[in-house]
PDB file of C-alpha atoms in Angstrom:
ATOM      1  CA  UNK V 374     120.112  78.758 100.555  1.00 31.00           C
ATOM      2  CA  UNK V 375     122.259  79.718 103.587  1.00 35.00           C
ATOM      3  CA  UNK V 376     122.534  75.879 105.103  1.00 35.00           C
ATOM      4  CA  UNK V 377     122.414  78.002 108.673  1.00 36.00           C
ATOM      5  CA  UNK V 378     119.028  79.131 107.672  1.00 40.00           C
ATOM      6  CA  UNK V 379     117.610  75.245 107.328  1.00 47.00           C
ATOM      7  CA  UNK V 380     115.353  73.456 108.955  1.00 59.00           C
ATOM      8  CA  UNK V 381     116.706  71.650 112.355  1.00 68.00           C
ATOM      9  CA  UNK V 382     119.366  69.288 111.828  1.00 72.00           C
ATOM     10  CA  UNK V 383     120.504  69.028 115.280  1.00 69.00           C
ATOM     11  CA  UNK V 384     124.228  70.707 114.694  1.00 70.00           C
ATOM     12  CA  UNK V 385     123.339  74.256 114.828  1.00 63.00           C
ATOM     13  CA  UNK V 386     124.671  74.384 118.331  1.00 60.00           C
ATOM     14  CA  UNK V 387     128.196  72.872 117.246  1.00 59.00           C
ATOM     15  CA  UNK V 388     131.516  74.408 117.142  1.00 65.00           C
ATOM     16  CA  UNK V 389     131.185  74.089 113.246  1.00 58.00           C
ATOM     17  CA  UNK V 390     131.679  77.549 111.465  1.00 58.00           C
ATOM     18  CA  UNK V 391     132.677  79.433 114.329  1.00 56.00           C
ATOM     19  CA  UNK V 392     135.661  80.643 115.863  1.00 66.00           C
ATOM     20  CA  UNK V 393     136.975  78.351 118.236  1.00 65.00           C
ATOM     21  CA  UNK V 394     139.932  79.029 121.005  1.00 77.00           C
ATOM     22  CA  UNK V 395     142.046  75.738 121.035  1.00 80.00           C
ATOM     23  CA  UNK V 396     142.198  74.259 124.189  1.00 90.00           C
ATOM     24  CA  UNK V 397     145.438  72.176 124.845  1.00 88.00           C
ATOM     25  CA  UNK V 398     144.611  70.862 128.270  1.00 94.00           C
ATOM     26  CA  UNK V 399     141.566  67.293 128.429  1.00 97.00           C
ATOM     27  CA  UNK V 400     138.134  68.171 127.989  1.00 98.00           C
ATOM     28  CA  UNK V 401     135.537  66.117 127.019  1.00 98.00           C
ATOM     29  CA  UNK V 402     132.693  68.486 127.059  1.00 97.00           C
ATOM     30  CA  UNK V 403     134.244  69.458 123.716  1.00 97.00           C
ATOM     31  CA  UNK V 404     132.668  66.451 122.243  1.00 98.00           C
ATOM     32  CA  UNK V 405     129.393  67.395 120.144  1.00 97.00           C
ATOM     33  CA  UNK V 406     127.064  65.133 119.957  1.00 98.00           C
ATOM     34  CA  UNK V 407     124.193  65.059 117.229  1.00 97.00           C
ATOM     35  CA  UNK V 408     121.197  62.532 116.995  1.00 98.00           C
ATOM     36  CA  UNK V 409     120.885  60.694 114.095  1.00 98.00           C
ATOM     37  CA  UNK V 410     117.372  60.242 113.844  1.00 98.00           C
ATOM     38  CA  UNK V 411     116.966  64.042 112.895  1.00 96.00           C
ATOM     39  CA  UNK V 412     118.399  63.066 109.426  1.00 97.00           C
ATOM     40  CA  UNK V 413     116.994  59.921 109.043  1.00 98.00           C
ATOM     41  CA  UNK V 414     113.224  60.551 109.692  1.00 97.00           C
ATOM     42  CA  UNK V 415     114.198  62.666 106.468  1.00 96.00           C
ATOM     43  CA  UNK V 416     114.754  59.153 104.134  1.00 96.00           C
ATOM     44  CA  UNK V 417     111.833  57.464 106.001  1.00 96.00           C
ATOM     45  CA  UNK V 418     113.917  55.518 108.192  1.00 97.00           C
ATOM     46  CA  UNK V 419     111.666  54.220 111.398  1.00 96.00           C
ATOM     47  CA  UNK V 420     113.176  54.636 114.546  1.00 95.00           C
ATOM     48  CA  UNK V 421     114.419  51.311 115.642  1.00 94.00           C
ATOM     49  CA  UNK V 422     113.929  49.393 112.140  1.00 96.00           C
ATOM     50  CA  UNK V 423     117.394  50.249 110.354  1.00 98.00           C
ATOM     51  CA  UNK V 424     117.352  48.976 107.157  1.00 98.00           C
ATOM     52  CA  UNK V 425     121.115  48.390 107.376  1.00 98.00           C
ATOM     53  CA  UNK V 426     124.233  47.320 109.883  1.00 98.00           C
ATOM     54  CA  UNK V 427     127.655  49.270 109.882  1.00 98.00           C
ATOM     55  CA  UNK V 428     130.213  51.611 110.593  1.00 98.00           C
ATOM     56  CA  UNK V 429     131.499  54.770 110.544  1.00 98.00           C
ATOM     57  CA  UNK V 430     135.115  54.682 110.467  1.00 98.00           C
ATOM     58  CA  UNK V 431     137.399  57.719 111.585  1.00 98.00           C
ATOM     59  CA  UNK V 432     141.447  57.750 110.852  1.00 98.00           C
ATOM     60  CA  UNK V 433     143.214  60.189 113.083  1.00 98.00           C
ATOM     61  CA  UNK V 434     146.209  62.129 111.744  1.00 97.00           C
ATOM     62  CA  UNK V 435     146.682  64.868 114.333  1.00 97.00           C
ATOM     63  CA  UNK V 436     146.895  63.159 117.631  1.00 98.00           C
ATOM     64  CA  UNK V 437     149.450  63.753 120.347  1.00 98.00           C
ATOM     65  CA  UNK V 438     150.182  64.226 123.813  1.00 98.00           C
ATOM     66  CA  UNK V 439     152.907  64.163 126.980  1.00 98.00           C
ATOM     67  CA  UNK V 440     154.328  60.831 128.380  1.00 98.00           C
ATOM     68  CA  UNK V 441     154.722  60.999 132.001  1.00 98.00           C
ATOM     69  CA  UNK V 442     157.688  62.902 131.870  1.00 98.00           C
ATOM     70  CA  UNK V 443     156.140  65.782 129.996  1.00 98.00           C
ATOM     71  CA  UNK V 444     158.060  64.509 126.829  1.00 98.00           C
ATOM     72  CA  UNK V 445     155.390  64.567 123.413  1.00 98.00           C
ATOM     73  CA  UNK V 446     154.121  61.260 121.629  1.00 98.00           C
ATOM     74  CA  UNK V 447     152.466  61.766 118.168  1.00 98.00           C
ATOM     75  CA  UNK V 448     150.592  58.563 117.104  1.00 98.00           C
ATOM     76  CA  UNK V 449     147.844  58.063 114.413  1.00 98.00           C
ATOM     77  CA  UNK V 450     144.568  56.733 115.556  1.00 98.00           C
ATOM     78  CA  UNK V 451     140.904  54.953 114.368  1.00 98.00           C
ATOM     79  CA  UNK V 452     138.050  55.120 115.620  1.00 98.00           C
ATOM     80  CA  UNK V 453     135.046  52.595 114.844  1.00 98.00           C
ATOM     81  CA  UNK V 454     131.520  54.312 116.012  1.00 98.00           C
ATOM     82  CA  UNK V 455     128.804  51.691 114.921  1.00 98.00           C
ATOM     83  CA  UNK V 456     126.072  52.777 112.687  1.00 98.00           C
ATOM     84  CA  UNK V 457     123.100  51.577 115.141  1.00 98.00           C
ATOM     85  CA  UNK V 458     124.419  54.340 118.164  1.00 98.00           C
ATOM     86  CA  UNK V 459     121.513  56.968 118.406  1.00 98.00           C
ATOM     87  CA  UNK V 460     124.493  59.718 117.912  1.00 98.00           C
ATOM     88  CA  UNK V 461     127.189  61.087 115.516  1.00 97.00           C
ATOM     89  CA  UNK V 462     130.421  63.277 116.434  1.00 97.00           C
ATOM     90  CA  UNK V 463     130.463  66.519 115.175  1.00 96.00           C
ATOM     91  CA  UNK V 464     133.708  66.299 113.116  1.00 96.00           C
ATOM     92  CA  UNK V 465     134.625  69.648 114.342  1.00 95.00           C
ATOM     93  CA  UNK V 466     134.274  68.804 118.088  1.00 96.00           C
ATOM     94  CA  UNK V 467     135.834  65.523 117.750  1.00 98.00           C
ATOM     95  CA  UNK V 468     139.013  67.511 116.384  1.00 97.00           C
ATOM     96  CA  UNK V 469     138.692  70.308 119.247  1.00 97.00           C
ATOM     97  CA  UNK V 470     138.645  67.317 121.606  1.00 98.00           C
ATOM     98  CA  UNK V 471     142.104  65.769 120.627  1.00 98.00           C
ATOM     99  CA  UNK V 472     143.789  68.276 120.583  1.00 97.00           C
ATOM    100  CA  UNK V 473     142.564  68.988 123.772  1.00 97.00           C
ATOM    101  CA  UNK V 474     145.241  66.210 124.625  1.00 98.00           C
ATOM    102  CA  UNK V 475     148.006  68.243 123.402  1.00 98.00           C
ATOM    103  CA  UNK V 476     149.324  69.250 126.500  1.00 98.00           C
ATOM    104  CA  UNK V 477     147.772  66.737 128.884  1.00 98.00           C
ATOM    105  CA  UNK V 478     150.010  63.805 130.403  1.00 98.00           C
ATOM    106  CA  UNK V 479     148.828  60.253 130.398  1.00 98.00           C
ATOM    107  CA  UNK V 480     150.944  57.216 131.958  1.00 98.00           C
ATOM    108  CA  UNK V 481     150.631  54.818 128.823  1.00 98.00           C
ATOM    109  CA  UNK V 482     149.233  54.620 125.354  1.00 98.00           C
ATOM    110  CA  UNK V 483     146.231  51.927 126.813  1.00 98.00           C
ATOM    111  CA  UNK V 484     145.386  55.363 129.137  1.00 98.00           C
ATOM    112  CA  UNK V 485     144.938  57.356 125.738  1.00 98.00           C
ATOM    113  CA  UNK V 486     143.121  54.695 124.231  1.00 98.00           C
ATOM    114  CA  UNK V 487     140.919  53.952 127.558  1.00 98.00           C
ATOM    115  CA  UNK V 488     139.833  57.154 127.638  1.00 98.00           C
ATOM    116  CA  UNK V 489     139.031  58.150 124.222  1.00 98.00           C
ATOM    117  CA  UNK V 490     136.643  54.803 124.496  1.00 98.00           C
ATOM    118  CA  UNK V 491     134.939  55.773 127.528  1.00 98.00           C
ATOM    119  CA  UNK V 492     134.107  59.349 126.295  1.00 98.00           C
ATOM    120  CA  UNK V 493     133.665  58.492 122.253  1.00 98.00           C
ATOM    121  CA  UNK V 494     130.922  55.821 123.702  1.00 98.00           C
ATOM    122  CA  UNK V 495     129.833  57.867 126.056  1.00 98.00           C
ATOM    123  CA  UNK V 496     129.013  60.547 123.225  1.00 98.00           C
ATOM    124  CA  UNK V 497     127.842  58.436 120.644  1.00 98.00           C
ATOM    125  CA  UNK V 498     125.661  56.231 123.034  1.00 98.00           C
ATOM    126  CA  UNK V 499     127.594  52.667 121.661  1.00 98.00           C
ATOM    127  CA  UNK V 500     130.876  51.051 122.658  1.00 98.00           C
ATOM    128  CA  UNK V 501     133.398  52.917 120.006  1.00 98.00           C
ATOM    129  CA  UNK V 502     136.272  50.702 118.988  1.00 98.00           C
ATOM    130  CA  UNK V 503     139.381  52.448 119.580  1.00 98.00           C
ATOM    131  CA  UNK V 504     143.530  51.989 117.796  1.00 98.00           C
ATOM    132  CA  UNK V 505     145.977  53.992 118.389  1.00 98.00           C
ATOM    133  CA  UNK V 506     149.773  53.637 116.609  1.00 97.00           C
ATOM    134  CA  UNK V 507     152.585  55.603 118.042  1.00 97.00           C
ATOM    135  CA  UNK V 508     154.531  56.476 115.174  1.00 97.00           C
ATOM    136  CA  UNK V 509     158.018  55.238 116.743  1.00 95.00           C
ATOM    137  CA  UNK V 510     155.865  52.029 116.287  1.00 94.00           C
ATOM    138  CA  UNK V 511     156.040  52.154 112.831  1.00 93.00           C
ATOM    139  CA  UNK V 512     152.654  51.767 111.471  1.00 93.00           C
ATOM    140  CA  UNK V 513     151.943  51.660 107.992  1.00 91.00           C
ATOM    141  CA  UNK V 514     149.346  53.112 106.075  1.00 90.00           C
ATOM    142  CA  UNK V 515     148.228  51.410 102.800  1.00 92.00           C
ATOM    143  CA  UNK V 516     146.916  52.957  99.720  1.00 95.00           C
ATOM    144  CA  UNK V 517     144.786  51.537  97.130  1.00 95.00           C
ATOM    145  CA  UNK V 518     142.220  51.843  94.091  1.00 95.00           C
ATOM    146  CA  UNK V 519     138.825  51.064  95.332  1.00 97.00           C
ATOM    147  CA  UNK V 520     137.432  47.658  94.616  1.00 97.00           C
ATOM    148  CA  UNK V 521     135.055  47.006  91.431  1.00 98.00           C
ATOM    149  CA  UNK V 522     134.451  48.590  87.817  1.00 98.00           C
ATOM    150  CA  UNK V 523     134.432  52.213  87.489  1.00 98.00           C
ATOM    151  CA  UNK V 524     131.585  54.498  86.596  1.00 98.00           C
ATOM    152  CA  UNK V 525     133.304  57.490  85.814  1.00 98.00           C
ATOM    153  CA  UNK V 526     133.967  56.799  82.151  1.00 97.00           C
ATOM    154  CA  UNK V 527     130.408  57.058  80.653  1.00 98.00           C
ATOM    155  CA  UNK V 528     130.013  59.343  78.529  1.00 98.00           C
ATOM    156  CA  UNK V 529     126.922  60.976  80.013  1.00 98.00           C
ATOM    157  CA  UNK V 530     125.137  64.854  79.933  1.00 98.00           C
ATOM    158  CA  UNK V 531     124.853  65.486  83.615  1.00 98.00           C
ATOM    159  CA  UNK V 532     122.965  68.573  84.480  1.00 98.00           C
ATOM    160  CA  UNK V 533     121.093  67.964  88.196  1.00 98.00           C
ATOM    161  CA  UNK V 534     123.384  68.859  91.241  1.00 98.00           C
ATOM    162  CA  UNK V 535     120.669  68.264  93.761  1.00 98.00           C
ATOM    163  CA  UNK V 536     120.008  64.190  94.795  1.00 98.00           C
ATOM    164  CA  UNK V 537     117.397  63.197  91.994  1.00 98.00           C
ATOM    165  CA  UNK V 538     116.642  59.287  92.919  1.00 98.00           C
ATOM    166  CA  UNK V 539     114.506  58.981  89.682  1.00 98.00           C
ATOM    167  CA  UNK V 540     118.025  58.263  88.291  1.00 98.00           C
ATOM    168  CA  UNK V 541     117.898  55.372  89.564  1.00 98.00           C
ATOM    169  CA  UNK V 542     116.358  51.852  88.036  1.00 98.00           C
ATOM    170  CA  UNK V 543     117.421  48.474  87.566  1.00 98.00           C
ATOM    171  CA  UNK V 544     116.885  45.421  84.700  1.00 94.00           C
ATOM    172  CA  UNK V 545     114.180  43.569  87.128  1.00 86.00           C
ATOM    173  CA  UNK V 546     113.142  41.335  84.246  1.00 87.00           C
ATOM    174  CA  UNK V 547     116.959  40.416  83.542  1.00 88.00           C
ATOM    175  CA  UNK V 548     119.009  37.433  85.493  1.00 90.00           C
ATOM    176  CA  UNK V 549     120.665  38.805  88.891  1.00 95.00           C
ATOM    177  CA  UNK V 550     123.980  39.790  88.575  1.00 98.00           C
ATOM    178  CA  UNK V 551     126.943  40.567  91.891  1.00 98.00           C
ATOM    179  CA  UNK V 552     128.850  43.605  90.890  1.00 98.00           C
ATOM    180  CA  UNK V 553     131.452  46.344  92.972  1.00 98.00           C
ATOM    181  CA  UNK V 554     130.734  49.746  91.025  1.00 98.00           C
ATOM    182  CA  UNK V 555     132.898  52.865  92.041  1.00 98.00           C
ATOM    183  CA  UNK V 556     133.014  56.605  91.656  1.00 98.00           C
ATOM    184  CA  UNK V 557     135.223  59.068  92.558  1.00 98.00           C
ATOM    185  CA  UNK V 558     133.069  61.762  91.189  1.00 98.00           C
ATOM    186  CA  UNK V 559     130.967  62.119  94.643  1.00 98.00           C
ATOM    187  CA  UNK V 560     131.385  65.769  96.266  1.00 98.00           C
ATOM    188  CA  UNK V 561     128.695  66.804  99.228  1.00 97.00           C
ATOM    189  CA  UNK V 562     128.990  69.891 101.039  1.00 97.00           C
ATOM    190  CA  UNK V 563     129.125  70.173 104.936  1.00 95.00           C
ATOM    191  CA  UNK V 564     125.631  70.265 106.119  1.00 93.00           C
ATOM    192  CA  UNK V 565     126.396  73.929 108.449  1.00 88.00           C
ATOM    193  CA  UNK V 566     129.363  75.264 106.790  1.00 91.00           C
ATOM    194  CA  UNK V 567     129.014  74.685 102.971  1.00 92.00           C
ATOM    195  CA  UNK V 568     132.349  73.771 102.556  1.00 95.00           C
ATOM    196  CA  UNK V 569     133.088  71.372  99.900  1.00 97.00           C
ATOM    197  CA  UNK V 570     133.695  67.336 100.869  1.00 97.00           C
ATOM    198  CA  UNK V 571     135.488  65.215  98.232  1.00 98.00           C
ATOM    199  CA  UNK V 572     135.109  61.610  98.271  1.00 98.00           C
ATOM    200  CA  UNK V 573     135.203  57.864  96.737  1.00 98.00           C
ATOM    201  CA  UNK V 574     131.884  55.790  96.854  1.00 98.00           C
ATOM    202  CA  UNK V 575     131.681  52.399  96.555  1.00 98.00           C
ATOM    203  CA  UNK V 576     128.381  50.060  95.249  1.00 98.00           C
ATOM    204  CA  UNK V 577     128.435  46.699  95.662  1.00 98.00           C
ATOM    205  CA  UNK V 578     125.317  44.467  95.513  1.00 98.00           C
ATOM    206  CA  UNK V 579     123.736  41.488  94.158  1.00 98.00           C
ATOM    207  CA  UNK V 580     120.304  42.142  92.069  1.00 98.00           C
ATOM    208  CA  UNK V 581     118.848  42.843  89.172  1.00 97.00           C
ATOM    209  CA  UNK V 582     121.602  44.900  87.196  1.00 98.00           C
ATOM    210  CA  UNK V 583     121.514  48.776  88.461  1.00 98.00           C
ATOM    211  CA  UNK V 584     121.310  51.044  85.157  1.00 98.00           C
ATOM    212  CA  UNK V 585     124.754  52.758  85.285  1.00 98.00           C
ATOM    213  CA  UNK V 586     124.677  55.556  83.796  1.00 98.00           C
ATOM    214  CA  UNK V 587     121.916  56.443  86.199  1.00 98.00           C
ATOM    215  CA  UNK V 588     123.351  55.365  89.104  1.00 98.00           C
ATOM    216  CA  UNK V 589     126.247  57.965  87.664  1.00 98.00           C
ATOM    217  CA  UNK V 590     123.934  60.331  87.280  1.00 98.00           C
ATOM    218  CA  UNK V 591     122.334  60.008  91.186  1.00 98.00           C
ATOM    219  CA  UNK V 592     126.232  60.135  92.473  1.00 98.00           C
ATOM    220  CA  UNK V 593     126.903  63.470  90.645  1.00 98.00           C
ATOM    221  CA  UNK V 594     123.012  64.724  92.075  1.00 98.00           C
ATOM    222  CA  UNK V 595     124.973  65.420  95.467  1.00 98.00           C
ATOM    223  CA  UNK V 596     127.245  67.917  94.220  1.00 98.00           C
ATOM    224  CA  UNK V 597     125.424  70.801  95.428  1.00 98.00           C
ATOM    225  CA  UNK V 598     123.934  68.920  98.526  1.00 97.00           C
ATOM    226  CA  UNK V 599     124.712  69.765 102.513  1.00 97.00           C
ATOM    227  CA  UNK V 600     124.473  66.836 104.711  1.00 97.00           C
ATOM    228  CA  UNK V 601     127.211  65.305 107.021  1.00 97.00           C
ATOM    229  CA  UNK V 602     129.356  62.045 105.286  1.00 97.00           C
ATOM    230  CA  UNK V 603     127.141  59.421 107.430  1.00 98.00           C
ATOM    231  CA  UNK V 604     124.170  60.908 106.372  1.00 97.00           C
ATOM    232  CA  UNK V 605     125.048  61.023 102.711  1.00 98.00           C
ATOM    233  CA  UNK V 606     125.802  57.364 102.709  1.00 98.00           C
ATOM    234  CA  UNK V 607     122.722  56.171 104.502  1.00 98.00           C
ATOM    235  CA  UNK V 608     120.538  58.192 101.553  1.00 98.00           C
ATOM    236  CA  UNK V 609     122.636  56.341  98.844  1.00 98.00           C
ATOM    237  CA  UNK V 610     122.192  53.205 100.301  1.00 98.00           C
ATOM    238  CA  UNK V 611     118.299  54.148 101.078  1.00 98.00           C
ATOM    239  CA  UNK V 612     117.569  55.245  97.584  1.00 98.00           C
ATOM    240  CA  UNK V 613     119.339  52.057  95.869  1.00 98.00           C
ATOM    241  CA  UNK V 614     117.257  49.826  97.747  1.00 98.00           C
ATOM    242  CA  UNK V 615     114.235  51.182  97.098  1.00 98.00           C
ATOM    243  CA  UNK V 616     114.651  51.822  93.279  1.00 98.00           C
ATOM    244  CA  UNK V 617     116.807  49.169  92.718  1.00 98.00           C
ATOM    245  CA  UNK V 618     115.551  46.347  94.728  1.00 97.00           C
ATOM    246  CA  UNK V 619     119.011  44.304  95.360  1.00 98.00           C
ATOM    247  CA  UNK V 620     118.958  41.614  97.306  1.00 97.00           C
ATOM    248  CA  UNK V 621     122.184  42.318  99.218  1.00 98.00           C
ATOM    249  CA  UNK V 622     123.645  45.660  98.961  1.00 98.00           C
ATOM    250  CA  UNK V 623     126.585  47.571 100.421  1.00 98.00           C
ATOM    251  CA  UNK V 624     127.850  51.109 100.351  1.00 98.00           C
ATOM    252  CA  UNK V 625     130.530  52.880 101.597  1.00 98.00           C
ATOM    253  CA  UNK V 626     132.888  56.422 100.913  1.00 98.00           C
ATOM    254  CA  UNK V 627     135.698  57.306 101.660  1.00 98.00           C
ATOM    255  CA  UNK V 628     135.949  61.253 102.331  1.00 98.00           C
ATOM    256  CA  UNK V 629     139.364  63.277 102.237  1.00 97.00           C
ATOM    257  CA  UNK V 630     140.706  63.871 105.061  1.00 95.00           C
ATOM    258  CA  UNK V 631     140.037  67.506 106.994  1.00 92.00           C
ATOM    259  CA  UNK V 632     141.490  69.204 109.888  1.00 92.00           C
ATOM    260  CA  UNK V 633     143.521  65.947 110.222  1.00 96.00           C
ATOM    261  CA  UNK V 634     140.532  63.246 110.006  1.00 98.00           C
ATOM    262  CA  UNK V 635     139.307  61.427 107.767  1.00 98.00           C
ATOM    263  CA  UNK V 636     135.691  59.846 107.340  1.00 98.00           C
ATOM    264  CA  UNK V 637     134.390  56.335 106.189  1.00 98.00           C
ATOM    265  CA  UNK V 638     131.219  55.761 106.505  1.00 98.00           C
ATOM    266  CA  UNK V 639     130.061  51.942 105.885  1.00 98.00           C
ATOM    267  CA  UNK V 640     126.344  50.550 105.362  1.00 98.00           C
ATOM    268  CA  UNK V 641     125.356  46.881 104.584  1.00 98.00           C
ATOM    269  CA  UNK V 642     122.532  44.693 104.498  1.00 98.00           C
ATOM    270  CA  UNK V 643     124.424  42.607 106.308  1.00 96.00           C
ATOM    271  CA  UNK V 644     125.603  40.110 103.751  1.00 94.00           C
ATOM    272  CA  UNK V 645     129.174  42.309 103.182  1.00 96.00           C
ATOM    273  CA  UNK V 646     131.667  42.908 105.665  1.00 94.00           C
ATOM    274  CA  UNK V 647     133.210  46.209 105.825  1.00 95.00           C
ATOM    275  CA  UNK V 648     136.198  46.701 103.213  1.00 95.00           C
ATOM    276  CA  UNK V 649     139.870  47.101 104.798  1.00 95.00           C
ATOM    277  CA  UNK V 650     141.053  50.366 106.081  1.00 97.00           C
ATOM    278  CA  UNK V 651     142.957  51.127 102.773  1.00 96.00           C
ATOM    279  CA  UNK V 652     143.348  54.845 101.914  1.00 96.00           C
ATOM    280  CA  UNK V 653     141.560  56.387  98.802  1.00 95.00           C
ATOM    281  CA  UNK V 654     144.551  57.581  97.039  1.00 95.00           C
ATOM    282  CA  UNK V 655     143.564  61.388  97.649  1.00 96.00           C
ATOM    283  CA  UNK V 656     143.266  60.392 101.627  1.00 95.00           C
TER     284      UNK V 656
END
């Protein structure tokens, strides 16, 4: 199916795979905007009941703009846009919009950082938390494996590329176990565009013992799917706790980077914190 030709999802009007003429000078009507709800009415999720607490998590790779003096400053950024604001950010927008910066003067890097708060809250409809690292600061970015056991060993038949939830079970009958289970086997495809996302996901709960091969199985179901990152991870997490019944449960991925950003989304039952900001090796 042409993912154009779907039902609503709220980003048909985005900049997403059309031309777009780069504007170098601040504008935040670039920012695109897209409801969440859309999405999650699709996974049964009421309006106003989430079944979970997190974060999305955006690293910056691509950011600059002119000092006072008209002289450039390239710096890396993150942005924190919590999981309970009614909107997303079009990925493609958010990019259009910072490099709307290229060419626009600002006195200090707290301006940059004041302003990308004001209109990254103002989009998503939450307070966005907002770091930014010149990189005559120094910063340093660390790498590492993802937490837990890995999945992507088993020595399974996989044949469904479409999300199949009937993978899922658990041992209810068995003692509860607390696990970190990882994958780096999880590809989605951008909900408008098509175009291939690569990513790490992460499983960590405390339950009755999730079936792993299955839960391999489910992961590997998205590989022909369209939906954004956030709303990939919010169906994983949606679909474990229903079939699996944990008692605490967390899930996060971390998506390769594109057209300089990089997404994390992060869901929790609130038990877990959100994981460092440690790059997936392919990030």
């Amino acid at each position: 199916m042409n993912p154009s030709a779907s039902p609503s999802h709220g980003a048909e009007s985005s900049p997403l795979g059309k031309p777009a003429d780069y504007c170098d000078t601040y504008a935040p009507g670039l920012l695109f905007p897209i409801a969440r709800q859309i999405k999650r009415d699709e996974i049964g999720i009421v309006p106003g009941k989430l079944p979970f607490v997190g974060e999305d998590l955006w690293n910056a790779y691509e950011l600059s703009w002119l000092n006072p003096r008209g002289k450039p400053v390239v710096a890396l950024a993150t942005f924190r846009v919590p999981a309970d604001s009614p909107r997303l950010i079009e990925s493609k927008s958010l990019k259009l919009y910072l490099n709307s910066c290229n060419q626009t003067r600002f006195d200090s890097v707290d301006a940059v950082r004041a302003t990308f708060e004001r209109d990254l809250s103002e989009a998503a409809g939450a307070p966005v938390a907002v770091a930014i690292q010149p990189l005559d600061a120094g910063p340093v970015r660390a790498i590492a494996s993802p937490p837990g056991e890995s999945l992507d060993e088993l020595d399974i038949d996989i044949d469904t590329y479409q999300p199949c939830p009937d993978f899922l079970s658990s041992a209810a009958d068995r003692a509860e176990v607390s696990e970190t289970l990882h994958s780096h086997l999880l590809k989605s495809n951008c909900l408008v565009t098509g175009q291939p996302d690569w990513g790490c996901i992460v499983v960590r709960y405390t339950g009755p013992a999730i079936d792993r091969a299955g839960l391999l199985r489910y992961i590997v179901s998205f590989r022909k799917h369209n939906e954004f990152h956030e709303q990939c991870v919010e169906r994983v997490f949606c679909d474990i706790l229903e079939r699996c019944k944990p008692r605490e449960l967390a899930v996060w991925a971390r998506y390769t980077r594109r057209g300089g950003l990089d997404i994390n989304p992060f869901r929790s039952t609130g038990r877990f914190a959100p994981p460092d900001n440690r790059a997936e090796v392919r990030q």
